[in-house]
Structure formats: C-alpha cells, structure tokens
mmCIF file of C-alpha atoms in Angstrom:
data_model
loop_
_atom_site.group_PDB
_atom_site.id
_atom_site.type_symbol
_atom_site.label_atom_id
_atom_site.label_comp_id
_atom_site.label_asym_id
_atom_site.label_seq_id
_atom_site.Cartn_x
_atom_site.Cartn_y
_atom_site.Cartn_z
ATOM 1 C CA UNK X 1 -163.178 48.710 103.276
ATOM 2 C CA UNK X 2 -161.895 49.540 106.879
ATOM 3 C CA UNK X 3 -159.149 52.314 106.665
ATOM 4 C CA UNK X 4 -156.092 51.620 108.455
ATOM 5 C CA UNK X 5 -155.723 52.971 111.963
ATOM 6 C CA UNK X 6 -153.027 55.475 112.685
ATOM 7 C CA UNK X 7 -151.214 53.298 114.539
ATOM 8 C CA UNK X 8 -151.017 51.268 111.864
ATOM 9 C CA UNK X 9 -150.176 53.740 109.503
ATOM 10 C CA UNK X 10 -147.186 54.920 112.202
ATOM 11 C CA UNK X 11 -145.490 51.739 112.025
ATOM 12 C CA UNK X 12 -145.708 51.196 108.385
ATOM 13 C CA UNK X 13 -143.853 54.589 108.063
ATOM 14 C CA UNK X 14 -141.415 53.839 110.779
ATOM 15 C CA UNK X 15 -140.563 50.291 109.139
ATOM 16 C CA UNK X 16 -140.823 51.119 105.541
ATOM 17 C CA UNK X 17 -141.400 54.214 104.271
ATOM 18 C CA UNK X 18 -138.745 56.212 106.748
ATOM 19 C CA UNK X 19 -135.701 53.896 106.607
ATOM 20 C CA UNK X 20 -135.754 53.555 102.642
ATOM 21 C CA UNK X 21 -135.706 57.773 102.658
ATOM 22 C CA UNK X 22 -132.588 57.976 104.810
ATOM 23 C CA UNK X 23 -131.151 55.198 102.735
ATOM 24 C CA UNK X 24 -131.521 56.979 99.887
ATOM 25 C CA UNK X 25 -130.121 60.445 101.114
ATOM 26 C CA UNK X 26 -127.424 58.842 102.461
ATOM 27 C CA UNK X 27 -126.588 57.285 99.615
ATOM 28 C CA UNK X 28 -126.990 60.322 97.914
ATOM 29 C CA UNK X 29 -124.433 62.284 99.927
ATOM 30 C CA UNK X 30 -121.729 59.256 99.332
ATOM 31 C CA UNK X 31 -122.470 60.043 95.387
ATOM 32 C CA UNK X 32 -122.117 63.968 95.900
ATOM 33 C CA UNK X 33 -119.110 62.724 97.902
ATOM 34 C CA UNK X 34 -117.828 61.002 94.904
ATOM 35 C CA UNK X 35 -118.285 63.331 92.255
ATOM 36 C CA UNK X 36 -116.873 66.612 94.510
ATOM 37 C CA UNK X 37 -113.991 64.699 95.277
ATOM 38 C CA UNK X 38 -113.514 63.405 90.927
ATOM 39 C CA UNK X 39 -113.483 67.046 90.741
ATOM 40 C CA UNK X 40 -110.913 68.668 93.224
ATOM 41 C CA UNK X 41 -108.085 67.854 91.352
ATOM 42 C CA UNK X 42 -109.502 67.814 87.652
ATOM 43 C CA UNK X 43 -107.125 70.556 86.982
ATOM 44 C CA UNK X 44 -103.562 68.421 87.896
ATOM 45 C CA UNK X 45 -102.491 67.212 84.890
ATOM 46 C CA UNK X 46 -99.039 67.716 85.483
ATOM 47 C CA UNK X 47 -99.117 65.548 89.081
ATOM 48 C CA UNK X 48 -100.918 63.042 87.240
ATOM 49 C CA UNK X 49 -98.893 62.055 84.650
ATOM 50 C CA UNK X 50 -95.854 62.474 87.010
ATOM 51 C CA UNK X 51 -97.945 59.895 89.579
ATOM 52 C CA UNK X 52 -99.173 57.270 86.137
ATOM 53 C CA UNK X 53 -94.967 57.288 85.635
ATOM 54 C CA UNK X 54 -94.092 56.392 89.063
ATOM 55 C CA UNK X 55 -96.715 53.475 89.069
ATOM 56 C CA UNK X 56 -95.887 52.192 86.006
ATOM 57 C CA UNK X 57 -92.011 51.946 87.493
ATOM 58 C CA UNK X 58 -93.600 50.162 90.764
ATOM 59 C CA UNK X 59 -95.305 47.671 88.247
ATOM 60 C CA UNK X 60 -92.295 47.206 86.493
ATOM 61 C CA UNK X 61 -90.236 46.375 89.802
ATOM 62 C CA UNK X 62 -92.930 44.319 91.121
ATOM 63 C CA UNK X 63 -92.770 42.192 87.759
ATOM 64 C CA UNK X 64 -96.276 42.621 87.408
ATOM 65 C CA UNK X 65 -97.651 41.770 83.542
ATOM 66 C CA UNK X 66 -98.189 45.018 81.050
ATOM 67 C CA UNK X 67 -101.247 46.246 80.869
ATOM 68 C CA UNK X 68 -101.033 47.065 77.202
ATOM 69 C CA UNK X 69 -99.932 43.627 76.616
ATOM 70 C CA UNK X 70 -103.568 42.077 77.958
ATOM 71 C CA UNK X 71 -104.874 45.082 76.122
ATOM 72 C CA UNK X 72 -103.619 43.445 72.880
ATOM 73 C CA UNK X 73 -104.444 40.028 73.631
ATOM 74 C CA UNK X 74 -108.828 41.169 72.685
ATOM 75 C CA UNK X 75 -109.345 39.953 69.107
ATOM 76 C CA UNK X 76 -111.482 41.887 68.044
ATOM 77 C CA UNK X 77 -112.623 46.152 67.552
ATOM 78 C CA UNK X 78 -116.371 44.467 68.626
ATOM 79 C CA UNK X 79 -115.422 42.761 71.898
ATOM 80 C CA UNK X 80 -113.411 46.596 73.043
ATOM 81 C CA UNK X 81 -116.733 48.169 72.099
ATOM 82 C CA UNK X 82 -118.741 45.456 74.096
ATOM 83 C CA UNK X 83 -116.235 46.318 77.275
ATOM 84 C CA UNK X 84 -116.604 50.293 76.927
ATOM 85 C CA UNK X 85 -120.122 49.508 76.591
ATOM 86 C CA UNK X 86 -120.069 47.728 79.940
ATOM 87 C CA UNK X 87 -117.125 49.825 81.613
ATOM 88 C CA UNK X 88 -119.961 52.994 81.273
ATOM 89 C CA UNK X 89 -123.210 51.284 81.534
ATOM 90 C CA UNK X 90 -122.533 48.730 84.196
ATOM 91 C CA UNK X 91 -120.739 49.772 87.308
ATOM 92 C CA UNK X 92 -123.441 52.557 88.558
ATOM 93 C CA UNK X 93 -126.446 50.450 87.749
ATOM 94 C CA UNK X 94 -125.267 47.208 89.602
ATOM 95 C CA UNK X 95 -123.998 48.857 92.560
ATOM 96 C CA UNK X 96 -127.772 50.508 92.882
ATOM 97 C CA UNK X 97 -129.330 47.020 92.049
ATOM 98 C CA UNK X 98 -127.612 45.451 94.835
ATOM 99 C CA UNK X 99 -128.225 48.111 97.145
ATOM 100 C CA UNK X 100 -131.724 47.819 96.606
ATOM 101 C CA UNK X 101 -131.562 43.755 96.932
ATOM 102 C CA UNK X 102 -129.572 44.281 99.762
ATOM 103 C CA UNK X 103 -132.175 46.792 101.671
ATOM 104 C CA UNK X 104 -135.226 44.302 99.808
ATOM 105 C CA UNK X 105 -134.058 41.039 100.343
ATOM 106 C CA UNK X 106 -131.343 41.001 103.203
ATOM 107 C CA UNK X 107 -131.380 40.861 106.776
ATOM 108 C CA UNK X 108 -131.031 44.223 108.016
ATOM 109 C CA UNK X 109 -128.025 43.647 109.340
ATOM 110 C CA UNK X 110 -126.385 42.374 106.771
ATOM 111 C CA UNK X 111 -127.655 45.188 104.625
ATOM 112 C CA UNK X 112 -125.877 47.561 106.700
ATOM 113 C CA UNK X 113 -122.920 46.257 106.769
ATOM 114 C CA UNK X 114 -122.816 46.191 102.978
ATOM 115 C CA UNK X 115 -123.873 49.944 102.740
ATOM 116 C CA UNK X 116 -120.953 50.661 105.332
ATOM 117 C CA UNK X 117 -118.838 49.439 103.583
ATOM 118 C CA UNK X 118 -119.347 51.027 100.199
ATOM 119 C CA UNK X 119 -119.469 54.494 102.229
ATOM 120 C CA UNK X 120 -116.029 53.569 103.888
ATOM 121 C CA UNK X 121 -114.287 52.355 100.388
ATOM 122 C CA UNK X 122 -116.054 55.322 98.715
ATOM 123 C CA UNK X 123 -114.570 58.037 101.420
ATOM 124 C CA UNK X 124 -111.285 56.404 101.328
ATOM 125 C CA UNK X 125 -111.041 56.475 97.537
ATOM 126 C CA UNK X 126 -112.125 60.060 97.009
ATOM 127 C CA UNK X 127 -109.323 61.061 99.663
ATOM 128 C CA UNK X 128 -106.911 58.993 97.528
ATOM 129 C CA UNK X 129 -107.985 60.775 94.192
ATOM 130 C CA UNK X 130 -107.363 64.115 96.071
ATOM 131 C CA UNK X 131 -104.445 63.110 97.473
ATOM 132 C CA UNK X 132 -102.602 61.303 94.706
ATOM 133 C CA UNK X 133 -104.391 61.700 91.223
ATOM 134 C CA UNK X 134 -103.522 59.692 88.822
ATOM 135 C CA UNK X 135 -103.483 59.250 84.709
ATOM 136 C CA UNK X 136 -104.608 56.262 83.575
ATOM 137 C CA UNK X 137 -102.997 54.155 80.669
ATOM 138 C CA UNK X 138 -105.356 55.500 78.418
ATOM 139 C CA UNK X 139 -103.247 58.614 78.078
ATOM 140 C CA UNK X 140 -100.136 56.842 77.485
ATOM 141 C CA UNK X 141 -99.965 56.201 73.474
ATOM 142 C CA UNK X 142 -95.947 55.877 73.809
ATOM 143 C CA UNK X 143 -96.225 53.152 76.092
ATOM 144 C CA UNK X 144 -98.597 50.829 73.673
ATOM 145 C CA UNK X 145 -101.852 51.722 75.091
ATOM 146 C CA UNK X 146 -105.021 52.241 72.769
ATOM 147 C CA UNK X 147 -107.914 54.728 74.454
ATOM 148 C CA UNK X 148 -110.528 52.352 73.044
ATOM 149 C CA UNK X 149 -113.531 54.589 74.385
ATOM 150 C CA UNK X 150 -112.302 57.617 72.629
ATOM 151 C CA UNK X 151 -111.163 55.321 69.340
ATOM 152 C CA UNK X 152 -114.090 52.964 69.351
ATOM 153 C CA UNK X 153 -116.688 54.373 72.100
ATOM 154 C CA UNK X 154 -118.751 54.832 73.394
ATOM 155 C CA UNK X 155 -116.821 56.801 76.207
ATOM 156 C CA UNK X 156 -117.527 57.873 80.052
ATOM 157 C CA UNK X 157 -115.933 61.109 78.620
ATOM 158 C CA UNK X 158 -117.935 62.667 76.342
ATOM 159 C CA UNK X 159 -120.825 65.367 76.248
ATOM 160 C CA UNK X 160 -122.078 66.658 79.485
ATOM 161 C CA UNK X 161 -120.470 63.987 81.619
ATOM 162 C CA UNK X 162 -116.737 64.858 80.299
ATOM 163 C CA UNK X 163 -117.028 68.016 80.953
ATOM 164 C CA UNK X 164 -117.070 67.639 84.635
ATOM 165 C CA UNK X 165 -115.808 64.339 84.843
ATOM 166 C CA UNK X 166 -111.772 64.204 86.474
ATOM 167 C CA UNK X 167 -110.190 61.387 84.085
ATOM 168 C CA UNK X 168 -106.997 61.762 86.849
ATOM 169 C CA UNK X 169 -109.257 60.098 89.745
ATOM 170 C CA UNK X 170 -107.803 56.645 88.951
ATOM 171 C CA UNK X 171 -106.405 55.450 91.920
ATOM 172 C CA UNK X 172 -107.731 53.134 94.045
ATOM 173 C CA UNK X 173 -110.465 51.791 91.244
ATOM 174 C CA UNK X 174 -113.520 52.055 92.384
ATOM 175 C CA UNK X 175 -115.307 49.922 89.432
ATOM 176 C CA UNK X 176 -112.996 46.809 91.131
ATOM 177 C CA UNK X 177 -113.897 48.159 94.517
ATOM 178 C CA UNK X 178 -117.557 48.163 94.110
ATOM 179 C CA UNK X 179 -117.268 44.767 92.478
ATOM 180 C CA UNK X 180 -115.204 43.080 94.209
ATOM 181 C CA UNK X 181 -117.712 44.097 97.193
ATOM 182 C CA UNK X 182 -120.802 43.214 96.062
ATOM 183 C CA UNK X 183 -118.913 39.440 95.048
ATOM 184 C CA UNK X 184 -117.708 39.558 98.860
ATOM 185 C CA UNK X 185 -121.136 40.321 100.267
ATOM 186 C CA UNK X 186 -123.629 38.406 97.889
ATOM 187 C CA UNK X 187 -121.399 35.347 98.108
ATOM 188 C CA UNK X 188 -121.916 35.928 101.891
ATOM 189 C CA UNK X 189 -124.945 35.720 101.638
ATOM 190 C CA UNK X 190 -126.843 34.385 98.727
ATOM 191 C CA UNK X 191 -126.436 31.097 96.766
ATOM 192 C CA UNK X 192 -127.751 30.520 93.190
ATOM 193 C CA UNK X 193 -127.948 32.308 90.182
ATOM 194 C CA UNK X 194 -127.155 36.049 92.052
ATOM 195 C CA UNK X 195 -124.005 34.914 93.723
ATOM 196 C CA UNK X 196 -122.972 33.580 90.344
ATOM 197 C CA UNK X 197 -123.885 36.564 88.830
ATOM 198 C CA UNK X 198 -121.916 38.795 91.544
ATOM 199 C CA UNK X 199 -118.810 36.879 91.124
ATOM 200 C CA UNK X 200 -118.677 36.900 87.619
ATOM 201 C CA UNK X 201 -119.288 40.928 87.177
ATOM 202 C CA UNK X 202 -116.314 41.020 89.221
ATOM 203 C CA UNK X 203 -114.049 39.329 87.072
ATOM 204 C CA UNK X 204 -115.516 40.613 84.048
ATOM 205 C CA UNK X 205 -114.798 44.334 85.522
ATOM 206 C CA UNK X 206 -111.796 43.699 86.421
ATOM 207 C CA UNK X 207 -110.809 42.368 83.167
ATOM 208 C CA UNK X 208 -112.467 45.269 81.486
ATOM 209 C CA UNK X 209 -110.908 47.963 83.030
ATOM 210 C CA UNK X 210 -107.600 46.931 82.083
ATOM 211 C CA UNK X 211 -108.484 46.056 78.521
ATOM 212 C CA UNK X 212 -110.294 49.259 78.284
ATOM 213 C CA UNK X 213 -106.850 50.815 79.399
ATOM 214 C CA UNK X 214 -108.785 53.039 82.095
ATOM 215 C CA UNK X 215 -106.632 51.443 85.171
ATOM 216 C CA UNK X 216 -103.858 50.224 85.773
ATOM 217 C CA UNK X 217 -103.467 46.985 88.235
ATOM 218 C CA UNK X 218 -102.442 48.867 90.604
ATOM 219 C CA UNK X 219 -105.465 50.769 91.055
ATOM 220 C CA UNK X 220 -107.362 47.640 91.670
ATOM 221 C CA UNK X 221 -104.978 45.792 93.927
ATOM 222 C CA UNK X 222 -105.254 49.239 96.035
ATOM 223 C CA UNK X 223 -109.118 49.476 96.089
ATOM 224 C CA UNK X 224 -109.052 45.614 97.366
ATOM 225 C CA UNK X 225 -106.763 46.316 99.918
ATOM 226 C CA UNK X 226 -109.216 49.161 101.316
ATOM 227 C CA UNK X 227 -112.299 46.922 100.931
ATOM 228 C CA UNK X 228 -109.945 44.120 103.396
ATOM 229 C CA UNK X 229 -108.937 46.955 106.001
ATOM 230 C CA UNK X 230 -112.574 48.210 106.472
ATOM 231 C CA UNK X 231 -113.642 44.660 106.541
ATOM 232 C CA UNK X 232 -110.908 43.504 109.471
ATOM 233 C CA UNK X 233 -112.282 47.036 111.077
ATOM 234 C CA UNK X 234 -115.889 46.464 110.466
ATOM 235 C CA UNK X 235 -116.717 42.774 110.280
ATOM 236 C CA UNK X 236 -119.695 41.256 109.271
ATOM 237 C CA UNK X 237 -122.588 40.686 111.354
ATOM 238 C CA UNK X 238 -121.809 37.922 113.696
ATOM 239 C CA UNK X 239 -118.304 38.201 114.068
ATOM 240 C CA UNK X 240 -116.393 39.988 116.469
ATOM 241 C CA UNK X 241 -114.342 42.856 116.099
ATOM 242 C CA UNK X 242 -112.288 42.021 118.946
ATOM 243 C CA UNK X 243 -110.271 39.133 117.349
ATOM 244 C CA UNK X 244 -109.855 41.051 114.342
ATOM 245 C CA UNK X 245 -108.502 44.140 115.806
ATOM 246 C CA UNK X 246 -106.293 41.895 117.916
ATOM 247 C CA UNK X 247 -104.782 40.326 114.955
ATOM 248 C CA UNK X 248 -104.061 43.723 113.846
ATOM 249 C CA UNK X 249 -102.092 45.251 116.696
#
C-alpha cells in the first residue's frame, strides 16, 4: 500500500485536521469567556436581589404572566425532576452537538455564521451578567416560587460545580439564547427530523427554565433580542449587510 505523498498529507491537514483545532480553541476561549465572566460578580448578592426586584416590577407593568403561576400549573414532583434533569444535562451538550453538525455537515459558510453568532450572544451576555447581575426566581420563596433543583434535584448547583458557579448571572438567558439559535440556524438550513428536533428543544427550554424557576421572562426576551441585533449586524450568508444596516439607521 502506496503511502500518501506529502502533498497530500499538506492538504489533508490544511482542510481537516487544522480548521477543526482552531475551532475547538476558539470555542474554548468563548467557554473560559463564559465561566470568568459567571464569576466576576458571584460575590453581589445584594445588587442582585435589588436588580430580580426591579424586573419583577417591569414584568408587572408590562402585564406580563407570573412566573410562579406557570410554575404551578406542572402536575406533577416527576415532570419538575424530568425539567431539572434537562435544564442541567441538556443545554451544554446540544449546543456542542450542533456545533459539531454544523462544522460536519454544513456549508462552511453557514457554519461560520452560526459559530459567530454564539461568540457574539455569548460576549454580550457575559458583559450583561457583569454589568447587571441578577437573582433568579428561584431565590424568591415570598413571591410563590419553589427552587425545584434544590427541593427535588438534581441541581446545576451542587458539589464542585456550585462552588464556582455565579447563580446571579441570570440575565440575558443564555439556555433560550443558545436555543433559540440553534432553532434559527438549523431551520435555516436543514429540513426533517433535526429541524424538528431544533425547534422543539427550544420551546421545551424555554418552558423549562421558567418552570424550573431559574429565569425569569425577561431574561429570555433579552437574550432573543441580542441573538436579532447580531443577526441584522451579521446576516447570514447570502444576504447583504447593506440593507440591513440601512434599515437600522
């Protein structure tokens, strides 16, 4: 058997082996990123609970429904544990499965676009956590909320993890960020069983993270609005930016 000739070897390195590295350490600075800013203000309890208070008023004047009211609409202890389960286990792992679809299966391209976007929701949402942390319902017994992770688990808070983790990094939602983008991009581009499968972890996240009282709707009405700004600055392949940026100004 004939050993491939450098040249050959070259290209396969430039084309495959090369571009999935700096995918990966890129990726891996956006998740050092995201856990150095989660940490920055881990100590600001007292800001956060004075932030969770004025965004439950805005709710309230904005006549949006109570979260602890869809909170007590699940039936059942099971079906809270089923949405910690997937609040904890699901939002990391997807994200990385459609990354590596994305780089596997997807036009270049369109891959890129994707990946820029998470990096430009991601930055934006770690400068919001620093800038405005937040306590999430979870926190707030008075106000009818049940902290089903810590009362029925299992939670994103315990062990190792909660001791670094910054439970006051809730605004914008990045678990309705992330989803919500990967419904965007995969119903972009995809048909069949994965763009079904994209849309409906988006609702389902978004549906857990209120029941699981970790966010309030504001968070993910905030993280949406990022993902639509950095997609009217940073449109997908094929469409120009100059319309867009028209429509803006």
């Amino acid at each position: 058997m004939a050993l491939p000739r450098r040249s050959e070897v070259v290209v396969r390195l430039r084309d495959g082996i090369l571009p999935a590295v700096f995918e990966l350490t890129l990726l891996a600075l956006v998740y050092v990123l995201y856990r150095v800013g989660r940490l920055v203000t881990i100590d600001a309890e007292q800001t956060a609970y004075a932030n969770a208070a004025a965004v439950r008023g805005l709710e309230r004047a904005l006549r949006l429904s109570h979260e602890a009211f869809i909170q007590d609409l699940v039936p059942s202890v099971d079906l809270l544990q089923a949405a910690n389960v997937y609040y904890v286990g699901v939002h990391f792992p997807a994200t990385v499965a459609f990354l590596v679809w994305g780089f596997v299966r997807r036009p270049r391209a369109e891959y890129r676009w994707a990946r820029n976007l998470i990096i430009i929701q991601t930055t934006c949402a770690v400068m919001l956590h620093m800038a405005f942390p937040l306590a999430p319902p979870r926190m707030f017994p008075q106000w009818g909320f049940v902290d089903s992770m810590t009362e029925y688990g299992p939670s994103a808070y315990d062990g190792a993890s909660g001791a670094v983790a910054n439970q006051y990094a809730a605004m914008p939602s990045l678990h309705v960020g992330w989803a919500v983008l990967i419904a965007v991009v995969v119903v972009r581009t995809a048909n069949g069983l994965v763009r079904r499968l994209a849309v409906w972890h988006a609702a389902i996240t978004i549906v857990v993270v209120t029941v699981t009282a970790n966010h309030w709707f504001m968070d993910g009405i905030v993280a949406c609005a990022i993902l639509l700004v950095a997609m009217r600055l940073f449109p997908a392949p094929g469409v120009s930016r100059i319309p867009q940026l028209q429509r803006l100004t």
